[in-house]
Every structure is written in C-alpha cells, then in structure tokens.
DNA sequence: CTTGCCTCTGACGTCAACGTCAGGTCTTAG
DNA sequence: CTAAGACCTGACGTTGACGTCAGAGGCAAG
C-alpha cells in the first residue's frame, strides 16, 4: 500500500527470500510471526513475497545485530514505510541511536584492552 | 600466586564486590561457577575476595558486553595473569579482536541508517 | 505416477547470563 | 539476646531469535 505496486510484480517463495537474504526459512517465518513481514498466500497456502522482502530481511538482520528487538523494529517500521513519525517514535529512534552509540563506545574500549594485551603478548618471548 | 600477594590484604565479602562492580551478588557467584573468579572461604563458608576482584568483575562485564562468553574469558584469563600466551591463545585473541571490530563496523552501519531516518523524519512536517 | 524437493503448521529444544525462590546459617547492631 | 540483614546451597524460571523434529501436503520433472 505504501509502496508503488506494479501490476504484475514477480512474487517469490520463502526459500528464495531466505537464500537471498542469507537467513533460514525458519527466520523468515519468525519475522512474519513477529509482525515484521507480511506475505500473500498462494491458493495452496504458500507464502509469496515481493522481491523487496529480501533487502527488508537484510535490514532486520542489521537491526538485530544492533541490539533492537523484533518488537522494537515492528514499532519503528512505520517510520520507514511512511517517512514520518509521531513524538513517541522519534523518542524511540533517538533512544536506540544513543544506545547503539554507547555500545560502539563500549566495544571500542574492549577492543583497546584486547589490543593492549595482544601487543604485550606479541612482544613477549615465548615461554 | 601470579600476583603480588601482600601479607594482610583486606578481604571483602561478596556483597561489597557486587556493589563495587555494579553487578548482582548472583552474578559474582556465577562467575566463580564459570571459573572466572576464585575466592577464599571464611570458616563459616562465606566467600572472601581480594579487592582487585572488583576491577576484575568490571573487566568481565566489559568482555561480556563485547560478546565474549564466560568460557572464552576463562580460556584467555591466563593471558592477563601471566602476560604470555601460547599460539592457540594468540589466535583466539586475534579472532575475538577481529570479531569485535566487525561488530563495531556493523553497529556503525546500523547507526548511520538510523541517523538517516532521524534526519528525514525530523525535517519532515508533522502529519 | 512417482520421485524428490519445497512448503505448511504446530510444538518443543537451545543457549547464556543471570533472576528468583526456598529454606537454612552467619554476623552484627542495639 | 534478638532481630535484621547478609550470606549459603540448590534448583527452577526468564528472555530472544531462532533450531529442529514430526507429520502432512504441494509442485515440476521424468
């Protein structure tokens, strides 16, 4: 609805989506269960996806890697779809952004500590 | 053994360690169970820690935040204690370092995508 | 028509780092 | 002495994103 929908868009089955995005079929079903993904159904009940489901799933993976939950992603999906947000969504966006930034800083600190140890043990003679 | 051990070092109980490091008592016990932390015992069986347990627990938290498991941390603890490593440990250190670096990059990419959306929705008129 | 692969719906299993509860002991301030 | 905390050992519960298995269809090729 929110995206241009050409008349005869090519629809793909779940396996193709999964392979294309590099996830499991189970994962794609899970995303639907969590309200992240909608699919039409063939007369026999098989899920049919538009091709933009592939980059969408990749995007989910990226957000998962950033520590967002599927619930949070579902709450923020309208921001991507419609391009506008209410105050609550903007607050959530900023909160997630700050959380990720803090995580990056933490990881960088951990990285520095590891590098420190690596430098020490590398310049050290073997026991 | 590996660290200078003054004669009458002040020993603290588990609650103080937990508060000092900002974790739960349960967490400290868990670290012991996972072989990350050793404690003497009072005659009545209560755990007694040296004060350097506090920064050590903080360090564990940092490594957990970086995605290392308690098992991995336990395997790498000798690197910190002794200051030297075998080939396998050096490989593990590098592997973890690379993994964390990759994670930082992923998070940065996710951050950029969020910032992009934030910029768009902020310059957008309210619906 | 059958073979082989894909897909379906449940529903239980996994893993890690704890949380939480039960029932008992210890320590310390008053 | 006593009551309030702090601590002890099990042991089961939680959370999130799936894995995995069972049993039952669906679909194109030969």
mmCIF file with all atom_site columns, C-alpha atoms (C1' of nucleotides) in Angstrom, chain D:
data_model
loop_
_atom_site.group_PDB
_atom_site.id
_atom_site.type_symbol
_atom_site.label_atom_id
_atom_site.label_alt_id
_atom_site.label_comp_id
_atom_site.label_asym_id
_atom_site.label_entity_id
_atom_site.label_seq_id
_atom_site.pdbx_PDB_ins_code
_atom_site.Cartn_x
_atom_site.Cartn_y
_atom_site.Cartn_z
_atom_site.occupancy
_atom_site.B_iso_or_equiv
_atom_site.pdbx_formal_charge
_atom_site.auth_seq_id
_atom_site.auth_comp_id
_atom_site.auth_asym_id
_atom_site.auth_atom_id
_atom_site.pdbx_PDB_model_num
ATOM 1  C "C1'" . DC D 1 1  ? 19.714 -11.945 73.403  1.00 0.00 ? 1  DC D "C1'" 1
ATOM 2  C "C1'" . DT D 1 2  ? 17.474 -10.902 69.414  1.00 0.00 ? 2  DT D "C1'" 1
ATOM 3  C "C1'" . DA D 1 3  ? 16.095 -9.134  65.150  1.00 0.00 ? 3  DA D "C1'" 1
ATOM 4  C "C1'" . DA D 1 4  ? 17.651 -7.564  60.779  1.00 0.00 ? 4  DA D "C1'" 1
ATOM 5  C "C1'" . DG D 1 5  ? 20.366 -8.125  57.168  1.00 0.00 ? 5  DG D "C1'" 1
ATOM 6  C "C1'" . DA D 1 6  ? 23.961 -10.617 54.527  1.00 0.00 ? 6  DA D "C1'" 1
ATOM 7  C "C1'" . DC D 1 7  ? 25.255 -14.996 53.001  1.00 0.00 ? 7  DC D "C1'" 1
ATOM 8  C "C1'" . DC D 1 8  ? 24.913 -20.080 51.823  1.00 0.00 ? 8  DC D "C1'" 1
ATOM 9  C "C1'" . DT D 1 9  ? 23.405 -24.083 48.509  1.00 0.00 ? 9  DT D "C1'" 1
ATOM 10 C "C1'" . DG D 1 10 ? 20.469 -25.927 45.266  1.00 0.00 ? 10 DG D "C1'" 1
ATOM 11 C "C1'" . DA D 1 11 ? 17.255 -25.635 41.680  1.00 0.00 ? 11 DA D "C1'" 1
ATOM 12 C "C1'" . DC D 1 12 ? 13.833 -23.893 38.596  1.00 0.00 ? 12 DC D "C1'" 1
ATOM 13 C "C1'" . DG D 1 13 ? 12.448 -19.661 35.614  1.00 0.00 ? 13 DG D "C1'" 1
ATOM 14 C "C1'" . DT D 1 14 ? 13.393 -15.970 32.021  1.00 0.00 ? 14 DT D "C1'" 1
ATOM 15 C "C1'" . DT D 1 15 ? 14.389 -13.859 27.541  1.00 0.00 ? 15 DT D "C1'" 1
ATOM 16 C "C1'" . DG D 1 16 ? 15.089 -13.645 22.225  1.00 0.00 ? 16 DG D "C1'" 1
ATOM 17 C "C1'" . DA D 1 17 ? 15.867 -15.410 17.990  1.00 0.00 ? 17 DA D "C1'" 1
ATOM 18 C "C1'" . DC D 1 18 ? 15.692 -18.821 16.188  1.00 0.00 ? 18 DC D "C1'" 1
ATOM 19 C "C1'" . DG D 1 19 ? 16.858 -24.715 15.525  1.00 0.00 ? 19 DG D "C1'" 1
ATOM 20 C "C1'" . DT D 1 20 ? 14.738 -28.923 14.951  1.00 0.00 ? 20 DT D "C1'" 1
ATOM 21 C "C1'" . DC D 1 21 ? 11.548 -32.525 14.531  1.00 0.00 ? 21 DC D "C1'" 1
ATOM 22 C "C1'" . DA D 1 22 ? 7.022  -34.626 13.160  1.00 0.00 ? 22 DA D "C1'" 1
ATOM 23 C "C1'" . DG D 1 23 ? 3.539  -35.265 10.075  1.00 0.00 ? 23 DG D "C1'" 1
ATOM 24 C "C1'" . DA D 1 24 ? 1.159  -33.633 6.047   1.00 0.00 ? 24 DA D "C1'" 1
ATOM 25 C "C1'" . DG D 1 25 ? 0.564  -31.506 1.746   1.00 0.00 ? 25 DG D "C1'" 1
ATOM 26 C "C1'" . DG D 1 26 ? 2.237  -29.100 -2.856  1.00 0.00 ? 26 DG D "C1'" 1
ATOM 27 C "C1'" . DC D 1 27 ? 4.835  -28.912 -7.428  1.00 0.00 ? 27 DC D "C1'" 1
ATOM 28 C "C1'" . DA D 1 28 ? 7.732  -29.629 -11.532 1.00 0.00 ? 28 DA D "C1'" 1
ATOM 29 C "C1'" . DA D 1 29 ? 10.407 -33.406 -13.945 1.00 0.00 ? 29 DA D "C1'" 1
ATOM 30 C "C1'" . DG D 1 30 ? 10.822 -37.679 -15.974 1.00 0.00 ? 30 DG D "C1'" 1
#
